Amino acid sequence: AQSVTQLDSQVPVFEEAPVELRCNYSSSVSVYLFWYVQYPNQGLQLLLKYLSGSTLVKGINGFEAEFNKSQTSFHLRKPSVHISDTAEYFCAVSDTGGFKTIFGAGTRLFVKA
Amino acid sequence: GAVVSQHPSRVICKSGTSVKIECRSLDFQATTMFWYRQFPKKSLMLMATSNEGSKATYEQGVEKDKFLINHASLTLSTLTVTSAHPEDSSFYICSARGRAYNSPLHFGNGTRLTVT
């Protein structure tokens, strides 16, 4: 079975500052990793995914994440955030069979002017 | 990109009535659809997984007789909340995955259910 831990429930940051949202996972098998963003009263939108290959993954809206197998982490980063990045961010993991996706508790990113 | 349409976006119903929520994949064949429930400021709780043409697989603690799931075609899955009660009020989200084993999930925009 897999599990996902998002270490920060809320991350306040000023506009144009860099941000890192942390995610750790546990699994006894190989996994795929995802980051999703959720805006209020909406579903989730895929930001980026790691399936295999390069451990640095670039996604939409200027976000990137790095897969670190030894630390079982998949932290999300953005060098300069905008007000519009304020949202809930979910890290997720699935086994490589892709049958079930498990979500972390979410991190609320709040960008201040 | 892939689009999943979920309808209705909001519904208010009286206690004891049933509500049906539809989830459609508009531009791809969704062999597997998932239904989640999200409580305020909480993560998504997987309720059930449905595969086209077969019975849904429910997660532990989810009442299958209360949350009826039908996945009759490759583009449509429905969730029916039967005999709804106020504690069923929540945000319900569906997601769909294509045939490829490494396909990401595509989410609907969710349904806000309020039971009065």
mmCIF file of C-alpha atoms in Angstrom:
data_model
loop_
_atom_site.group_PDB
_atom_site.id
_atom_site.type_symbol
_atom_site.label_atom_id
_atom_site.label_comp_id
_atom_site.label_asym_id
_atom_site.label_seq_id
_atom_site.Cartn_x
_atom_site.Cartn_y
_atom_site.Cartn_z
ATOM 1 C CA ALA A 1 0.000 0.000 0.000
ATOM 2 C CA GLN A 2 1.065 3.566 -0.601
ATOM 3 C CA SER A 3 0.728 6.662 1.528
ATOM 4 C CA VAL A 4 1.466 10.333 1.016
ATOM 5 C CA THR A 5 2.454 12.934 3.557
ATOM 6 C CA GLN A 6 2.311 16.626 2.847
ATOM 7 C CA LEU A 7 4.247 18.188 5.638
ATOM 8 C CA ASP A 8 2.725 21.650 5.531
ATOM 9 C CA SER A 9 -0.990 22.289 5.738
ATOM 10 C CA GLN A 10 -0.557 25.964 4.873
ATOM 11 C CA VAL A 11 2.231 27.924 3.237
ATOM 12 C CA PRO A 12 1.971 31.716 3.174
ATOM 13 C CA VAL A 13 4.389 33.469 0.851
ATOM 14 C CA PHE A 14 4.780 36.905 -0.658
ATOM 15 C CA GLU A 15 4.263 37.499 -4.345
ATOM 16 C CA GLU A 16 7.361 36.923 -6.486
ATOM 17 C CA ALA A 17 9.045 34.905 -3.746
ATOM 18 C CA PRO A 18 10.087 31.291 -4.324
ATOM 19 C CA VAL A 19 8.096 28.480 -2.782
ATOM 20 C CA GLU A 20 8.539 24.780 -2.045
ATOM 21 C CA LEU A 21 5.679 22.504 -1.102
ATOM 22 C CA ARG A 22 6.881 19.317 0.473
ATOM 23 C CA CYS A 23 5.679 15.808 -0.224
ATOM 24 C CA ASN A 24 6.929 12.472 1.049
ATOM 25 C CA TYR A 25 5.551 9.106 0.136
ATOM 26 C CA SER A 26 5.912 5.525 1.212
ATOM 27 C CA SER A 27 5.493 2.476 -0.931
ATOM 28 C CA SER A 28 6.784 -1.052 -1.191
ATOM 29 C CA VAL A 29 6.561 -0.961 -4.989
ATOM 30 C CA SER A 30 7.509 1.410 -7.782
ATOM 31 C CA VAL A 31 5.231 4.393 -8.029
ATOM 32 C CA TYR A 32 4.072 7.204 -10.209
ATOM 33 C CA LEU A 33 3.898 10.627 -8.577
ATOM 34 C CA PHE A 34 1.648 13.572 -9.318
ATOM 35 C CA TRP A 35 0.918 17.085 -8.197
ATOM 36 C CA TYR A 36 -2.558 18.506 -8.640
ATOM 37 C CA VAL A 37 -3.944 21.990 -7.974
ATOM 38 C CA GLN A 38 -7.461 22.754 -6.827
ATOM 39 C CA TYR A 39 -9.079 26.157 -7.013
ATOM 40 C CA PRO A 40 -12.126 26.888 -4.802
ATOM 41 C CA ASN A 41 -15.207 24.838 -5.648
ATOM 42 C CA GLN A 42 -13.512 23.156 -8.562
ATOM 43 C CA GLY A 43 -12.054 19.775 -9.357
ATOM 44 C CA LEU A 44 -8.359 19.051 -9.532
ATOM 45 C CA GLN A 45 -6.058 19.975 -12.361
ATOM 46 C CA LEU A 46 -2.845 18.101 -13.098
ATOM 47 C CA LEU A 47 0.258 20.243 -12.615
ATOM 48 C CA LEU A 48 2.886 17.644 -13.400
ATOM 49 C CA LYS A 49 3.702 13.986 -13.134
ATOM 50 C CA TYR A 50 6.673 11.711 -12.707
ATOM 51 C CA LEU A 51 6.463 8.346 -14.427
ATOM 52 C CA SER A 52 10.093 7.530 -15.185
ATOM 53 C CA GLY A 53 13.260 9.044 -16.618
ATOM 54 C CA SER A 54 14.546 12.439 -15.546
ATOM 55 C CA THR A 55 13.947 13.091 -11.891
ATOM 56 C CA LEU A 56 13.287 16.793 -12.507
ATOM 57 C CA VAL A 57 9.831 17.242 -13.905
ATOM 58 C CA LYS A 58 8.493 20.482 -15.294
ATOM 59 C CA GLY A 59 4.796 21.240 -15.285
ATOM 60 C CA ILE A 60 2.348 23.943 -16.118
ATOM 61 C CA ASN A 61 2.309 27.460 -14.682
ATOM 62 C CA GLY A 62 6.057 27.438 -14.046
ATOM 63 C CA PHE A 63 6.010 24.668 -11.454
ATOM 64 C CA GLU A 64 8.547 21.889 -11.250
ATOM 65 C CA ALA A 65 9.152 18.954 -8.942
ATOM 66 C CA GLU A 66 12.053 16.668 -8.231
ATOM 67 C CA PHE A 67 11.730 12.985 -7.544
ATOM 68 C CA ASN A 68 14.189 11.792 -4.916
ATOM 69 C CA LYS A 69 13.970 8.049 -4.529
ATOM 70 C CA SER A 70 16.391 7.770 -1.628
ATOM 71 C CA GLN A 71 14.442 10.325 0.381
ATOM 72 C CA THR A 72 11.077 9.192 -0.989
ATOM 73 C CA SER A 73 10.212 12.782 -1.717
ATOM 74 C CA PHE A 74 8.581 14.693 -4.546
ATOM 75 C CA HIS A 75 8.708 18.340 -3.550
ATOM 76 C CA LEU A 76 7.020 20.978 -5.693
ATOM 77 C CA ARG A 77 8.794 24.254 -6.396
ATOM 78 C CA LYS A 78 8.241 27.528 -8.173
ATOM 79 C CA PRO A 79 10.917 30.246 -8.348
ATOM 80 C CA SER A 80 8.487 33.160 -8.306
ATOM 81 C CA VAL A 81 4.844 32.885 -7.315
ATOM 82 C CA HIS A 82 1.886 35.007 -8.366
ATOM 83 C CA ILE A 83 -1.294 35.928 -6.555
ATOM 84 C CA SER A 84 -3.114 33.610 -8.924
ATOM 85 C CA ASP A 85 -1.160 30.623 -7.582
ATOM 86 C CA THR A 86 -3.196 30.801 -4.379
ATOM 87 C CA ALA A 87 -4.904 27.411 -4.247
ATOM 88 C CA GLU A 88 -4.833 23.987 -2.645
ATOM 89 C CA TYR A 89 -2.095 21.662 -3.871
ATOM 90 C CA PHE A 90 -2.276 17.909 -3.618
ATOM 91 C CA CYS A 91 0.533 15.424 -3.972
ATOM 92 C CA ALA A 92 -0.565 11.987 -5.127
ATOM 93 C CA VAL A 93 0.928 8.570 -5.693
ATOM 94 C CA SER A 94 -0.188 5.521 -7.586
ATOM 95 C CA ASP A 95 1.399 2.169 -8.182
ATOM 96 C CA THR A 96 2.715 1.564 -11.677
ATOM 97 C CA GLY A 97 -0.308 -0.535 -12.441
ATOM 98 C CA GLY A 98 -2.127 2.755 -12.127
ATOM 99 C CA PHE A 99 -5.057 1.215 -10.405
ATOM 100 C CA LYS A 100 -5.561 3.519 -7.452
ATOM 101 C CA THR A 101 -4.303 7.005 -6.683
ATOM 102 C CA ILE A 102 -3.748 8.069 -3.092
ATOM 103 C CA PHE A 103 -3.773 11.763 -2.222
ATOM 104 C CA GLY A 104 -1.977 13.679 0.463
ATOM 105 C CA ALA A 105 -3.892 15.935 2.817
ATOM 106 C CA GLY A 106 -3.158 18.984 0.707
ATOM 107 C CA THR A 107 -1.193 22.187 1.205
ATOM 108 C CA ARG A 108 -2.880 25.527 1.057
ATOM 109 C CA LEU A 109 -0.618 27.994 -0.756
ATOM 110 C CA PHE A 110 -1.526 31.569 0.062
ATOM 111 C CA VAL A 111 0.275 34.233 -1.941
ATOM 112 C CA LYS A 112 0.247 37.683 -0.403
ATOM 113 C CA ALA A 113 0.757 40.959 -2.208
ATOM 114 C CA GLY B 1 -6.420 18.203 -22.969
ATOM 115 C CA ALA B 2 -8.816 15.580 -21.736
ATOM 116 C CA VAL B 3 -12.088 16.919 -20.400
ATOM 117 C CA VAL B 4 -14.338 15.438 -17.767
ATOM 118 C CA SER B 5 -17.739 16.981 -17.265
ATOM 119 C CA GLN B 6 -19.549 16.588 -13.963
ATOM 120 C CA HIS B 7 -23.155 17.568 -13.495
ATOM 121 C CA PRO B 8 -24.760 19.160 -11.588
ATOM 122 C CA SER B 9 -22.235 21.532 -10.045
ATOM 123 C CA ARG B 10 -24.546 22.257 -7.125
ATOM 124 C CA VAL B 11 -27.627 20.517 -5.807
ATOM 125 C CA ILE B 12 -29.799 21.060 -2.786
ATOM 126 C CA CYS B 13 -32.178 18.309 -1.810
ATOM 127 C CA LYS B 14 -34.419 17.394 1.069
ATOM 128 C CA SER B 15 -33.541 14.694 3.533
ATOM 129 C CA GLY B 16 -34.782 11.309 2.382
ATOM 130 C CA THR B 17 -34.614 12.003 -1.336
ATOM 131 C CA SER B 18 -32.103 10.614 -3.817
ATOM 132 C CA VAL B 19 -29.671 12.578 -5.935
ATOM 133 C CA LYS B 20 -27.865 11.484 -9.082
ATOM 134 C CA ILE B 21 -24.526 12.941 -10.125
ATOM 135 C CA GLU B 22 -23.178 12.353 -13.621
ATOM 136 C CA CYS B 23 -19.580 12.176 -14.730
ATOM 137 C CA ARG B 24 -18.775 12.167 -18.428
ATOM 138 C CA SER B 25 -15.495 11.910 -20.272
ATOM 139 C CA LEU B 26 -15.975 14.152 -23.289
ATOM 140 C CA ASP B 27 -13.039 13.370 -25.527
ATOM 141 C CA PHE B 28 -11.606 10.044 -24.417
ATOM 142 C CA GLN B 29 -12.760 6.612 -23.360
ATOM 143 C CA ALA B 30 -12.632 6.272 -19.614
ATOM 144 C CA THR B 31 -12.226 2.632 -18.758
ATOM 145 C CA THR B 32 -11.942 3.496 -15.085
ATOM 146 C CA MET B 33 -13.684 6.205 -13.140
ATOM 147 C CA PHE B 34 -13.221 7.131 -9.522
ATOM 148 C CA TRP B 35 -15.538 8.854 -7.100
ATOM 149 C CA TYR B 36 -14.173 10.959 -4.281
ATOM 150 C CA ARG B 37 -15.681 12.805 -1.384
ATOM 151 C CA GLN B 38 -14.006 15.912 -0.060
ATOM 152 C CA PHE B 39 -14.773 17.384 3.326
ATOM 153 C CA PRO B 40 -14.050 21.065 4.016
ATOM 154 C CA LYS B 41 -10.316 21.760 4.121
ATOM 155 C CA LYS B 42 -9.619 18.059 3.781
ATOM 156 C CA SER B 43 -8.136 15.817 1.179
ATOM 157 C CA LEU B 44 -10.012 13.639 -1.237
ATOM 158 C CA MET B 45 -11.361 10.421 0.162
ATOM 159 C CA LEU B 46 -11.720 7.702 -2.444
ATOM 160 C CA MET B 47 -15.199 6.250 -2.243
ATOM 161 C CA ALA B 48 -15.214 3.766 -5.065
ATOM 162 C CA THR B 49 -13.674 2.703 -8.328
ATOM 163 C CA SER B 50 -15.821 1.801 -11.266
ATOM 164 C CA ASN B 51 -14.828 -0.026 -14.408
ATOM 165 C CA GLU B 52 -17.014 0.046 -17.465
ATOM 166 C CA GLY B 53 -19.431 -2.833 -17.532
ATOM 167 C CA SER B 54 -18.646 -4.200 -14.096
ATOM 168 C CA LYS B 55 -19.626 -3.574 -10.511
ATOM 169 C CA ALA B 56 -17.930 -0.811 -8.630
ATOM 170 C CA THR B 57 -15.331 -1.563 -5.996
ATOM 171 C CA TYR B 58 -16.055 0.336 -2.816
ATOM 172 C CA GLU B 59 -13.531 1.451 -0.253
ATOM 173 C CA GLN B 60 -13.818 0.248 3.298
ATOM 174 C CA GLY B 61 -16.452 2.114 5.233
ATOM 175 C CA VAL B 62 -18.391 3.317 2.194
ATOM 176 C CA GLU B 63 -21.955 2.027 2.071
ATOM 177 C CA LYS B 64 -22.529 0.596 -1.374
ATOM 178 C CA ASP B 65 -26.300 0.565 -0.920
ATOM 179 C CA LYS B 66 -26.273 4.241 -0.118
ATOM 180 C CA PHE B 67 -23.856 5.374 -2.803
ATOM 181 C CA LEU B 68 -24.891 3.584 -5.956
ATOM 182 C CA ILE B 69 -22.403 3.725 -8.786
ATOM 183 C CA ASN B 70 -23.100 2.801 -12.365
ATOM 184 C CA HIS B 71 -20.570 2.816 -15.189
ATOM 185 C CA ALA B 72 -22.679 1.772 -18.120
ATOM 186 C CA SER B 73 -20.512 3.111 -20.902
ATOM 187 C CA LEU B 74 -16.944 4.178 -21.579
ATOM 188 C CA THR B 75 -17.923 7.814 -21.236
ATOM 189 C CA LEU B 76 -20.420 7.906 -18.393
ATOM 190 C CA SER B 77 -20.463 7.010 -14.727
ATOM 191 C CA THR B 78 -23.142 8.019 -12.255
ATOM 192 C CA LEU B 79 -23.208 8.278 -8.490
ATOM 193 C CA THR B 80 -26.600 8.165 -6.817
ATOM 194 C CA VAL B 81 -26.840 9.190 -3.202
ATOM 195 C CA THR B 82 -29.908 7.359 -1.955
ATOM 196 C CA SER B 83 -32.074 8.506 0.938
ATOM 197 C CA ALA B 84 -29.790 11.440 1.513
ATOM 198 C CA HIS B 85 -29.246 12.821 4.993
ATOM 199 C CA PRO B 86 -27.626 16.082 6.115
ATOM 200 C CA GLU B 87 -24.405 14.232 6.939
ATOM 201 C CA ASP B 88 -24.131 13.325 3.269
ATOM 202 C CA SER B 89 -23.659 17.001 2.464
ATOM 203 C CA SER B 90 -20.245 17.294 0.903
ATOM 204 C CA PHE B 91 -18.252 18.017 -2.233
ATOM 205 C CA TYR B 92 -18.213 15.000 -4.539
ATOM 206 C CA ILE B 93 -15.635 14.771 -7.300
ATOM 207 C CA CYS B 94 -15.277 12.261 -10.080
ATOM 208 C CA SER B 95 -12.192 11.459 -12.060
ATOM 209 C CA ALA B 96 -11.539 9.376 -15.106
ATOM 210 C CA ARG B 97 -8.583 7.563 -16.539
ATOM 211 C CA GLY B 98 -7.971 6.399 -20.067
ATOM 212 C CA ARG B 99 -6.805 3.006 -21.195
ATOM 213 C CA ALA B 100 -3.068 3.543 -20.773
ATOM 214 C CA TYR B 101 -1.807 2.218 -17.452
ATOM 215 C CA ASN B 102 0.158 5.402 -16.768
ATOM 216 C CA SER B 103 -2.621 7.806 -17.661
ATOM 217 C CA PRO B 104 -3.108 10.591 -15.146
ATOM 218 C CA LEU B 105 -6.482 11.275 -13.655
ATOM 219 C CA HIS B 106 -8.729 13.866 -15.225
ATOM 220 C CA PHE B 107 -11.127 15.453 -12.809
ATOM 221 C CA GLY B 108 -14.602 16.836 -13.073
ATOM 222 C CA ASN B 109 -15.311 20.161 -11.420
ATOM 223 C CA GLY B 110 -17.136 18.567 -8.536
ATOM 224 C CA THR B 111 -20.679 18.639 -7.185
ATOM 225 C CA ARG B 112 -21.598 20.508 -4.030
ATOM 226 C CA LEU B 113 -24.397 18.509 -2.384
ATOM 227 C CA THR B 114 -26.407 20.111 0.386
ATOM 228 C CA VAL B 115 -29.047 18.032 2.128
ATOM 229 C CA THR B 116 -31.541 20.007 4.163
#
